[in-house]
PDB file of C-alpha atoms in Angstrom:
ATOM      1  CA  MET A  62       0.000   0.000   0.000  1.00  0.00           C
ATOM      2  CA  LEU A  63       2.762   2.428   0.947  1.00  0.00           C
ATOM      3  CA  ALA A  64       4.798   1.476  -2.129  1.00  0.00           C
ATOM      4  CA  SER A  65       1.943   1.978  -4.582  1.00  0.00           C
ATOM      5  CA  ALA A  66       1.067   5.302  -2.948  1.00  0.00           C
ATOM      6  CA  GLY A  67       4.580   6.647  -3.465  1.00  0.00           C
ATOM      7  CA  THR A  68       4.642   5.526  -7.095  1.00  0.00           C
ATOM      8  CA  SER A  69       1.211   6.994  -7.834  1.00  0.00           C
ATOM      9  CA  ALA A  70       2.073  10.276  -6.139  1.00  0.00           C
ATOM     10  CA  LEU A  71       5.002  10.900  -8.481  1.00  0.00           C
ATOM     11  CA  VAL A  72       3.825   9.245 -11.691  1.00  0.00           C
ATOM     12  CA  THR A  73       0.107  10.087 -11.886  1.00  0.00           C
ATOM     13  CA  GLY A  74      -0.160  12.681  -9.129  1.00  0.00           C
ATOM     14  CA  PHE A  75       2.558  15.087 -10.232  1.00  0.00           C
ATOM     15  CA  PRO A  76       0.156  17.256 -12.294  1.00  0.00           C
ATOM     16  CA  LEU A  77      -1.814  17.772  -9.081  1.00  0.00           C
ATOM     17  CA  PHE A  78       1.389  18.985  -7.411  1.00  0.00           C
ATOM     18  CA  VAL A  79       1.862  21.442 -10.263  1.00  0.00           C
ATOM     19  CA  THR A  80      -1.658  22.810  -9.821  1.00  0.00           C
ATOM     20  CA  ALA A  81      -1.358  23.000  -6.032  1.00  0.00           C
ATOM     21  CA  THR A  82       1.984  24.831  -6.109  1.00  0.00           C
ATOM     22  CA  ALA A  83       1.045  27.326  -8.839  1.00  0.00           C
ATOM     23  CA  ARG A  84       1.794  30.888  -7.771  1.00  0.00           C
ATOM     24  CA  PRO A  85      -0.463  33.904  -8.230  1.00  0.00           C
ATOM     25  CA  ASP A  86       1.810  35.279 -10.964  1.00  0.00           C
ATOM     26  CA  ASP A  87       1.633  32.027 -12.976  1.00  0.00           C
ATOM     27  CA  PRO A  88      -0.840  32.589 -15.849  1.00  0.00           C
ATOM     28  CA  ALA A  89      -3.691  30.078 -15.989  1.00  0.00           C
ATOM     29  CA  PRO A  90      -2.930  29.147 -19.643  1.00  0.00           C
ATOM     30  CA  LEU A  91       0.662  28.372 -18.630  1.00  0.00           C
ATOM     31  CA  VAL A  92      -0.525  26.032 -15.860  1.00  0.00           C
ATOM     32  CA  GLY A  93      -2.727  24.131 -18.308  1.00  0.00           C
ATOM     33  CA  ALA A  94       0.035  24.020 -20.926  1.00  0.00           C
ATOM     34  CA  VAL A  95       2.591  22.666 -18.435  1.00  0.00           C
ATOM     35  CA  ILE A  96       0.241  19.940 -17.193  1.00  0.00           C
ATOM     36  CA  LEU A  97      -0.557  18.905 -20.774  1.00  0.00           C
ATOM     37  CA  ALA A  98       3.129  18.921 -21.732  1.00  0.00           C
ATOM     38  CA  ILE A  99       4.074  16.790 -18.709  1.00  0.00           C
ATOM     39  CA  THR A 100       1.395  14.241 -19.587  1.00  0.00           C
ATOM     40  CA  LEU A 101       2.412  14.063 -23.249  1.00  0.00           C
ATOM     41  CA  THR A 102       6.186  14.004 -22.784  1.00  0.00           C
ATOM     42  CA  ARG A 103       6.140  11.292 -20.107  1.00  0.00           C
ATOM     43  CA  ALA A 104       3.743   8.917 -21.835  1.00  0.00           C
ATOM     44  CA  PRO A 105       6.086   7.512 -24.540  1.00  0.00           C
ATOM     45  CA  LEU A 106       8.595   6.370 -21.917  1.00  0.00           C
ATOM     46  CA  LEU A 107       6.580   5.635 -18.778  1.00  0.00           C
ATOM     47  CA  VAL A 108       3.582   3.823 -20.286  1.00  0.00           C
ATOM     48  CA  PRO A 109       5.634   0.979 -21.876  1.00  0.00           C
ATOM     49  CA  LEU A 110       7.883   0.828 -18.821  1.00  0.00           C
ATOM     50  CA  THR A 111       4.880   0.447 -16.523  1.00  0.00           C
ATOM     51  CA  SER A 112       3.526  -2.377 -18.671  1.00  0.00           C
ATOM     52  CA  PHE A 113       6.832  -4.289 -18.555  1.00  0.00           C
ATOM     53  CA  GLN A 114       7.599  -3.903 -14.846  1.00  0.00           C
ATOM     54  CA  SER A 115       7.133  -7.628 -14.187  1.00  0.00           C
ATOM     55  CA  ALA A 116       9.574  -8.464 -16.989  1.00  0.00           C
ATOM     56  CA  ILE A 117      12.094  -6.003 -15.557  1.00  0.00           C
ATOM     57  CA  ILE A 118      11.836  -7.641 -12.139  1.00  0.00           C
ATOM     58  CA  VAL A 119      12.390 -11.055 -13.728  1.00  0.00           C
ATOM     59  CA  TYR A 120      15.485  -9.672 -15.481  1.00  0.00           C
ATOM     60  CA  PHE A 121      16.969  -8.493 -12.199  1.00  0.00           C
ATOM     61  CA  VAL A 122      16.139 -11.794 -10.482  1.00  0.00           C
ATOM     62  CA  GLN A 123      17.977 -13.666 -13.222  1.00  0.00           C
ATOM     63  CA  HIS A 124      20.983 -11.323 -12.886  1.00  0.00           C
ATOM     64  CA  ARG A 125      20.963 -11.160  -9.108  1.00  0.00           C
ATOM     65  CA  ALA A 126      24.553 -12.442  -8.953  1.00  0.00           C
ATOM     66  CA  GLN A 127      25.743  -9.287 -10.744  1.00  0.00           C
ATOM     67  CA  GLY A 128      24.309  -7.053  -8.018  1.00  0.00           C
ATOM     68  CA  PRO A 129      24.089  -3.325  -8.832  1.00  0.00           C
ATOM     69  CA  ARG A 130      26.015  -3.888 -12.070  1.00  0.00           C
ATOM     70  CA  ALA A 131      22.819  -5.341 -13.540  1.00  0.00           C
ATOM     71  CA  LEU A 132      21.407  -1.786 -13.591  1.00  0.00           C
ATOM     72  CA  ALA A 133      23.774  -0.655 -16.346  1.00  0.00           C
ATOM     73  CA  MET A 134      21.886  -2.043 -19.339  1.00  0.00           C
ATOM     74  CA  PRO A 135      18.306  -0.971 -18.389  1.00  0.00           C
ATOM     75  CA  LEU A 136      19.408   2.485 -17.271  1.00  0.00           C
ATOM     76  CA  GLY A 137      21.428   2.940 -20.441  1.00  0.00           C
ATOM     77  CA  ALA A 138      18.435   1.978 -22.592  1.00  0.00           C
ATOM     78  CA  VAL A 139      16.122   4.365 -20.717  1.00  0.00           C
ATOM     79  CA  THR A 140      18.601   7.223 -21.057  1.00  0.00           C
ATOM     80  CA  ALA A 141      19.061   6.609 -24.786  1.00  0.00           C
ATOM     81  CA  VAL A 142      15.302   6.644 -25.408  1.00  0.00           C
ATOM     82  CA  GLY A 143      14.969   9.837 -23.376  1.00  0.00           C
ATOM     83  CA  ILE A 144      17.682  11.623 -25.369  1.00  0.00           C
ATOM     84  CA  VAL A 145      16.043  10.703 -28.672  1.00  0.00           C
ATOM     85  CA  GLY A 146      12.637  11.772 -27.345  1.00  0.00           C
ATOM     86  CA  ALA A 147      14.008  15.102 -26.117  1.00  0.00           C
ATOM     87  CA  GLY A 148      15.403  15.859 -29.556  1.00  0.00           C
ATOM     88  CA  ALA A 149      12.085  15.004 -31.202  1.00  0.00           C
ATOM     89  CA  ALA A 150      10.177  17.146 -28.680  1.00  0.00           C
ATOM     90  CA  TRP A 151      12.461  20.107 -29.377  1.00  0.00           C
ATOM     91  CA  LEU A 152      11.928  19.889 -33.125  1.00  0.00           C
ATOM     92  CA  LEU A 153       8.324  18.711 -33.471  1.00  0.00           C
ATOM     93  CA  GLY A 154       6.721  19.331 -30.087  1.00  0.00           C
ATOM     94  CA  PRO A 155       5.551  22.965 -30.471  1.00  0.00           C
ATOM     95  CA  TRP A 156       4.033  22.320 -33.884  1.00  0.00           C
ATOM     96  CA  LEU A 157       2.338  19.112 -32.735  1.00  0.00           C
ATOM     97  CA  ILE A 158       0.744  20.731 -29.668  1.00  0.00           C
ATOM     98  CA  ARG A 159      -0.405  23.729 -31.696  1.00  0.00           C
ATOM     99  CA  VAL A 160      -2.070  21.508 -34.299  1.00  0.00           C
ATOM    100  CA  LEU A 161      -3.700  19.069 -31.857  1.00  0.00           C
ATOM    101  CA  PHE A 162      -4.632  21.294 -28.902  1.00  0.00           C
ATOM    102  CA  GLY A 163      -4.442  24.894 -30.036  1.00  0.00           C
ATOM    103  CA  ALA A 164      -2.015  27.783 -29.733  1.00  0.00           C
ATOM    104  CA  GLU A 165      -2.997  28.533 -26.108  1.00  0.00           C
ATOM    105  CA  PHE A 166      -1.269  25.295 -24.999  1.00  0.00           C
ATOM    106  CA  GLU A 167       1.892  25.822 -27.022  1.00  0.00           C
ATOM    107  CA  LEU A 168       5.267  25.785 -25.250  1.00  0.00           C
ATOM    108  CA  SER A 169       8.720  26.390 -26.680  1.00  0.00           C
ATOM    109  CA  GLY A 170      10.879  23.593 -28.020  1.00  0.00           C
ATOM    110  CA  PRO A 171      13.532  23.803 -25.269  1.00  0.00           C
ATOM    111  CA  VAL A 172      10.854  23.556 -22.543  1.00  0.00           C
ATOM    112  CA  LEU A 173       9.304  20.472 -24.147  1.00  0.00           C
ATOM    113  CA  ALA A 174      12.745  18.927 -24.590  1.00  0.00           C
ATOM    114  CA  ALA A 175      13.560  19.586 -20.919  1.00  0.00           C
ATOM    115  CA  LEU A 176      10.288  18.010 -19.756  1.00  0.00           C
ATOM    116  CA  THR A 177      10.918  14.992 -21.987  1.00  0.00           C
ATOM    117  CA  ALA A 178      14.456  14.600 -20.659  1.00  0.00           C
ATOM    118  CA  ALA A 179      13.065  14.972 -17.139  1.00  0.00           C
ATOM    119  CA  SER A 180      10.887  11.923 -17.678  1.00  0.00           C
ATOM    120  CA  VAL A 181      14.122   9.898 -17.788  1.00  0.00           C
ATOM    121  CA  GLY A 182      14.491  10.548 -14.056  1.00  0.00           C
ATOM    122  CA  THR A 183      11.120   8.984 -13.253  1.00  0.00           C
ATOM    123  CA  ALA A 184      11.786   6.081 -15.623  1.00  0.00           C
ATOM    124  CA  ALA A 185      15.192   5.453 -14.007  1.00  0.00           C
ATOM    125  CA  LEU A 186      13.526   5.512 -10.585  1.00  0.00           C
ATOM    126  CA  MET A 187      11.120   2.823 -11.757  1.00  0.00           C
ATOM    127  CA  VAL A 188      14.054   0.698 -12.957  1.00  0.00           C
ATOM    128  CA  THR A 189      16.057   1.015  -9.741  1.00  0.00           C
ATOM    129  CA  GLY A 190      12.910   0.438  -7.685  1.00  0.00           C
ATOM    130  CA  ASN A 191      12.224  -2.804  -9.536  1.00  0.00           C
ATOM    131  CA  ALA A 192      15.824  -3.841  -8.870  1.00  0.00           C
ATOM    132  CA  ALA A 193      15.272  -3.236  -5.149  1.00  0.00           C
ATOM    133  CA  LEU A 194      12.160  -5.416  -5.243  1.00  0.00           C
ATOM    134  CA  ALA A 195      13.990  -8.158  -7.140  1.00  0.00           C
ATOM    135  CA  PHE A 196      16.741  -8.126  -4.498  1.00  0.00           C
ATOM    136  CA  ASP A 197      14.126  -8.340  -1.686  1.00  0.00           C
ATOM    137  CA  ARG A 198      14.772  -4.781  -0.463  1.00  0.00           C
ATOM    138  CA  HIS A 199      11.201  -3.529  -0.084  1.00  0.00           C
ATOM    139  CA  LEU A 200      12.060  -0.907   2.522  1.00  0.00           C
ATOM    140  CA  LEU A 201      14.715   0.539   0.229  1.00  0.00           C
ATOM    141  CA  TYR A 202      12.110   0.656  -2.564  1.00  0.00           C
ATOM    142  CA  ASN A 203       9.700   2.677  -0.424  1.00  0.00           C
ATOM    143  CA  VAL A 204      12.349   5.015   0.957  1.00  0.00           C
ATOM    144  CA  GLY A 205      13.658   5.861  -2.526  1.00  0.00           C
ATOM    145  CA  TRP A 206      10.216   6.618  -3.936  1.00  0.00           C
ATOM    146  CA  TRP A 207       9.050   8.732  -1.007  1.00  0.00           C
ATOM    147  CA  ILE A 208      12.275  10.734  -0.883  1.00  0.00           C
ATOM    148  CA  ALA A 209      11.774  11.445  -4.596  1.00  0.00           C
ATOM    149  CA  VAL A 210       8.183  12.585  -3.959  1.00  0.00           C
ATOM    150  CA  LEU A 211       9.178  14.904  -1.117  1.00  0.00           C
ATOM    151  CA  ALA A 212      12.141  16.326  -3.031  1.00  0.00           C
ATOM    152  CA  ALA A 213      10.030  17.037  -6.138  1.00  0.00           C
ATOM    153  CA  ALA A 214       7.313  18.748  -4.097  1.00  0.00           C
ATOM    154  CA  ALA A 215       9.867  20.833  -2.206  1.00  0.00           C
ATOM    155  CA  LEU A 216      11.537  21.958  -5.435  1.00  0.00           C
ATOM    156  CA  LEU A 217       8.215  22.982  -6.964  1.00  0.00           C
ATOM    157  CA  VAL A 218       7.650  25.273  -4.008  1.00  0.00           C
ATOM    158  CA  SER A 219      11.148  26.637  -3.409  1.00  0.00           C
ATOM    159  CA  VAL A 220      12.749  27.057  -6.850  1.00  0.00           C
ATOM    160  CA  HIS A 221      12.520  30.487  -8.456  1.00  0.00           C
ATOM    161  CA  GLY A 222      11.363  30.981 -12.033  1.00  0.00           C
ATOM    162  CA  SER A 223       8.343  30.309 -14.172  1.00  0.00           C
ATOM    163  CA  LEU A 224       6.180  27.235 -13.671  1.00  0.00           C
ATOM    164  CA  ASP A 225       7.593  25.335 -16.643  1.00  0.00           C
ATOM    165  CA  VAL A 226      11.155  25.797 -15.343  1.00  0.00           C
ATOM    166  CA  ARG A 227      10.199  24.735 -11.822  1.00  0.00           C
ATOM    167  CA  ALA A 228       8.389  21.647 -13.120  1.00  0.00           C
ATOM    168  CA  ALA A 229      11.350  20.555 -15.254  1.00  0.00           C
ATOM    169  CA  ILE A 230      13.810  20.987 -12.367  1.00  0.00           C
ATOM    170  CA  ALA A 231      11.545  19.117  -9.945  1.00  0.00           C
ATOM    171  CA  LEU A 232      11.067  16.233 -12.387  1.00  0.00           C
ATOM    172  CA  VAL A 233      14.812  15.904 -12.914  1.00  0.00           C
ATOM    173  CA  ALA A 234      16.154  16.403  -9.387  1.00  0.00           C
ATOM    174  CA  GLY A 235      13.383  14.754  -7.354  1.00  0.00           C
ATOM    175  CA  PRO A 236      13.513  11.324  -9.025  1.00  0.00           C
ATOM    176  CA  GLY A 237      17.292  11.716  -9.335  1.00  0.00           C
ATOM    177  CA  VAL A 238      17.604  11.790  -5.548  1.00  0.00           C
ATOM    178  CA  GLY A 239      15.447   8.662  -5.325  1.00  0.00           C
ATOM    179  CA  VAL A 240      17.618   6.873  -7.893  1.00  0.00           C
ATOM    180  CA  LEU A 241      20.705   7.782  -5.880  1.00  0.00           C
ATOM    181  CA  VAL A 242      19.125   6.345  -2.716  1.00  0.00           C
ATOM    182  CA  HIS A 243      18.287   3.076  -4.494  1.00  0.00           C
ATOM    183  CA  VAL A 244      21.704   2.665  -6.096  1.00  0.00           C
ATOM    184  CA  VAL A 245      23.662   3.479  -2.934  1.00  0.00           C
ATOM    185  CA  GLY A 246      21.457   1.126  -0.925  1.00  0.00           C
ATOM    186  CA  LEU A 247      21.974  -1.726  -3.380  1.00  0.00           C
ATOM    187  CA  VAL A 248      25.737  -1.167  -3.414  1.00  0.00           C
ATOM    188  CA  VAL A 249      25.887  -1.212   0.395  1.00  0.00           C
ATOM    189  CA  VAL A 250      23.816  -4.409   0.536  1.00  0.00           C
ATOM    190  CA  ALA A 251      26.037  -6.089  -2.072  1.00  0.00           C
ATOM    191  CA  LYS A 252      29.214  -5.190  -0.154  1.00  0.00           C
ATOM    192  CA  HIS A 253      27.708  -6.405   3.114  1.00  0.00           C
ATOM    193  CA  LYS A 254      26.771  -9.734   1.550  1.00  0.00           C
ATOM    194  CA  GLY A 255      30.255 -10.130   0.087  1.00  0.00           C
ATOM    195  CA  SER A 256      31.992  -9.474   3.400  1.00  0.00           C
ATOM    196  CA  ALA A 257      29.616 -11.825   5.252  1.00  0.00           C
ATOM    197  CA  HIS A 258      30.328 -14.576   2.710  1.00  0.00           C
ATOM    198  CA  ASP A 259      34.075 -14.138   3.184  1.00  0.00           C
ATOM    199  CA  ARG A 260      33.756 -14.371   6.973  1.00  0.00           C
ATOM    200  CA  HIS A 261      31.757 -17.609   6.866  1.00  0.00           C
ATOM    201  CA  ARG A 262      33.926 -19.305   4.215  1.00  0.00           C
ATOM    202  CA  PRO A 263      35.976 -22.195   5.722  1.00  0.00           C
ATOM    203  CA  PRO A 264      39.756 -21.684   5.633  1.00  0.00           C
ATOM    204  CA  ASP A 265      41.760 -23.401   2.946  1.00  0.00           C
ATOM    205  CA  ARG A 266      43.974 -26.030   4.628  1.00  0.00           C
ATOM    206  CA  HIS A 267      46.401 -26.166   1.765  1.00  0.00           C
ATOM    207  CA  HIS A 268      46.874 -22.442   1.983  1.00  0.00           C
ATOM    208  CA  HIS A 269      48.237 -22.667   5.540  1.00  0.00           C
ATOM    209  CA  ARG A 270      50.573 -25.631   4.904  1.00  0.00           C
ATOM    210  CA  ARG A 271      54.156 -24.543   4.862  1.00  0.00           C
ATOM    211  CA  SER A 272      55.915 -25.314   1.642  1.00  0.00           C
ATOM    212  CA  PRO A 273      59.667 -25.925   1.522  1.00  0.00           C
ATOM    213  CA  ARG A 274      61.703 -22.964   0.515  1.00  0.00           C
ATOM    214  CA  PRO A 275      63.494 -23.324  -2.798  1.00  0.00           C
ATOM    215  CA  GLY A 276      67.268 -23.567  -2.487  1.00  0.00           C
ATOM    216  CA  ARG A 277      67.194 -24.152   1.246  1.00  0.00           C
ATOM    217  CA  PRO A 278      70.117 -26.457   2.305  1.00  0.00           C
ATOM    218  CA  SER A 279      69.321 -29.640   4.107  1.00  0.00           C
ATOM    219  CA  ARG A 280      70.061 -29.760   7.810  1.00  0.00           C
ATOM    220  CA  ARG A 281      71.121 -33.430   7.633  1.00  0.00           C
ATOM    221  CA  ARG A 282      74.829 -33.964   8.157  1.00  0.00           C
ATOM    222  CA  PRO A 283      76.585 -36.369   5.774  1.00  0.00           C
ATOM    223  CA  HIS A 284      78.102 -39.587   7.159  1.00  0.00           C
ATOM    224  CA  PRO A 285      81.808 -39.029   7.837  1.00  0.00           C
ATOM    225  CA  HIS A 286      82.938 -42.213   5.996  1.00  0.00           C
ATOM    226  CA  ARG A 287      80.476 -42.012   3.094  1.00  0.00           C
ATOM    227  CA  ARG A 288      81.435 -40.580  -0.210  1.00  0.00           C
ATOM    228  CA  PRO A 289      79.064 -38.010  -1.668  1.00  0.00           C
ATOM    229  CA  GLY A 290      76.444 -39.707  -3.798  1.00  0.00           C
ATOM    230  CA  ALA A 291      77.319 -43.233  -2.592  1.00  0.00           C
ATOM    231  CA  ARG A 292      74.615 -45.558  -1.408  1.00  0.00           C
ATOM    232  CA  PRO A 293      74.715 -46.829   2.153  1.00  0.00           C
ATOM    233  CA  ALA A 294      76.181 -50.333   2.486  1.00  0.00           C
ATOM    234  CA  ALA A 295      73.832 -53.177   3.154  1.00  0.00           C
ATOM    235  CA  ARG A 296      73.907 -54.639   6.632  1.00  0.00           C
ATOM    236  CA  PRO A 297      75.190 -58.260   6.900  1.00  0.00           C
ATOM    237  CA  ALA A 298      72.580 -60.865   7.675  1.00  0.00           C
ATOM    238  CA  ARG A 299      72.594 -62.275  11.145  1.00  0.00           C
ATOM    239  CA  GLY A 300      73.367 -65.960  11.362  1.00  0.00           C
TER     240      GLY A 300
END
């Protein structure tokens, strides 16, 4: 219940945060345009990612032995998609919004690109959260999501600038803090498991056996009447 609440608050409830933190000097058309832009720019990345969350968890379960290193491929794929989407939003976004929704909802290309790139933060938080669940770290999952929610809400209130700038910064930095919490937590858990495994591993007996030093002279004294290299004489049989 707590986990789903944190996810919903940041993924589906962020437009409500934008409306609640709007300032008196924020024009009403700008508020509506920012909410529409957030919904449109996040959908291409978050909707497929939400549908494949179970598959992502299975991937991390299968690569559990790699630990936090298993995050590299999914996070790289999410970042690559976000960069391509940000470029497309910069070039085509203003024209597309003007044609589909009207000129009153139009935002500049750089703002749409920033909001699209900001969706990478939320997508990365979903990836690292699924990794925490796959590694049986449910508390870490909740802590990361709720820290991201609180950080995003605080930035919406405290950052100076227009509403579109505040929303882009909050969507980048808020989930980014949550991703950092997840990654650091997984790294700490992996190191703790590795040190515990080393402590409980039985000692290698062969490792502690002393081996003869090469070139060390023998302490045995040669027989005074025996020539070097000669075999000892056989004892006579007793009659």
